Coordinates of C-alpha atoms in Angstrom, one line a residue:
M61 CA -6.2 -101.4 21.8
E62 CA -7.9 -103.0 24.8
N63 CA -7.5 -102.0 28.4
T64 CA -5.6 -105.1 29.2
E65 CA -3.1 -104.4 26.3
T66 CA -2.6 -100.9 27.4
S67 CA -1.9 -101.7 31.1
L68 CA 0.6 -104.5 29.9
L69 CA 2.4 -102.0 27.9
E70 CA 2.6 -99.5 30.6
K71 CA 4.1 -102.1 32.9
L72 CA 6.6 -103.0 30.3
R73 CA 7.5 -99.5 29.7
N74 CA 7.9 -98.9 33.3
D75 CA 9.9 -102.0 33.7
L76 CA 12.3 -100.8 31.0
N77 CA 12.9 -97.5 32.7
E78 CA 14.1 -99.2 35.6
I79 CA 16.7 -101.3 33.8
V80 CA 17.7 -99.2 30.8
S81 CA 20.9 -97.4 32.3
N82 CA 24.1 -98.6 30.4
N83 CA 22.6 -101.3 28.4
E84 CA 22.1 -100.5 24.4
V85 CA 19.8 -103.4 24.1
F86 CA 17.3 -102.0 26.6
K87 CA 17.6 -98.8 25.5
K88 CA 17.1 -99.4 22.1
T89 CA 13.9 -101.3 23.0
Q90 CA 12.8 -98.4 25.3
D91 CA 13.0 -96.0 22.3
D92 CA 11.2 -98.4 20.1
L93 CA 8.5 -99.1 22.5
N94 CA 8.3 -95.0 23.3
R95 CA 7.9 -94.4 19.7
F96 CA 4.9 -96.8 19.3
C97 CA 3.3 -95.4 22.6
E98 CA 3.6 -92.0 21.3
T99 CA 1.5 -93.1 18.1
R100 CA -1.3 -94.9 19.9
S101 CA -3.6 -94.3 17.0
V102 CA -1.5 -96.8 15.1
V103 CA -2.7 -100.4 15.8
I104 CA 0.2 -102.9 16.6
T105 CA 0.1 -106.4 16.0
A106 CA 1.6 -109.1 18.3
T107 CA 4.5 -109.9 15.8
E108 CA 5.4 -106.3 15.7
L109 CA 5.5 -106.1 19.3
E110 CA 7.6 -109.0 19.4
E111 CA 10.0 -107.3 16.9
I112 CA 10.6 -104.6 19.3
F113 CA 11.4 -106.7 22.3
K114 CA 13.0 -109.6 20.2
D115 CA 16.8 -108.4 21.2
C116 CA 15.6 -107.5 24.7
Y117 CA 14.0 -110.8 25.8
H118 CA 17.3 -112.7 24.1
E119 CA 19.2 -110.3 26.6
L120 CA 17.1 -111.1 29.6
V121 CA 17.4 -114.8 29.0
S122 CA 21.2 -114.5 28.6
L123 CA 21.4 -112.7 31.9
E124 CA 19.1 -115.3 33.4
N125 CA 21.4 -118.3 32.0
K126 CA 24.5 -116.3 33.6
G127 CA 22.7 -116.2 36.8
T128 CA 23.0 -112.3 36.7
L129 CA 19.2 -111.2 36.2
T130 CA 18.4 -108.5 38.6
V131 CA 15.0 -108.1 40.3
E132 CA 13.8 -105.5 38.1
Q133 CA 15.0 -107.6 34.8
T134 CA 13.1 -110.5 36.2
A135 CA 9.7 -108.2 36.4
L136 CA 10.3 -107.1 32.8
L137 CA 10.7 -110.9 31.7
T138 CA 7.8 -111.7 33.8
D139 CA 5.7 -109.1 32.1
L140 CA 6.8 -109.9 28.6
D141 CA 5.8 -113.7 29.3
E142 CA 2.4 -112.2 30.5
L143 CA 1.7 -110.2 27.3
E144 CA 2.7 -113.4 25.2
D145 CA 0.1 -115.4 27.2
Y146 CA -2.6 -112.8 27.1
W147 CA -2.1 -113.0 23.2
V148 CA -1.9 -116.8 22.9
H149 CA -5.3 -117.2 24.9
R150 CA -7.1 -114.2 23.1
K151 CA -6.7 -115.9 20.0

């Protein structure tokens, strides 16, 4: 995995640690991402990572639409968009 991808994944992990508290969607995403990061020898595709973050992303967008997105949640949403942009431009 490239350094940029590793850096972005670490940012996502840190963001999730900030917001996980009592939200089951964020907790599941954090568990799935931690499981991946513990097995870094396995190459993950953009599609697989999208699957990990799919429900989390929808939850963030829902909170944003309700006007209740916190600063930490905004950071995670921004970092998810940054990772998506990286993969789009890398192709």
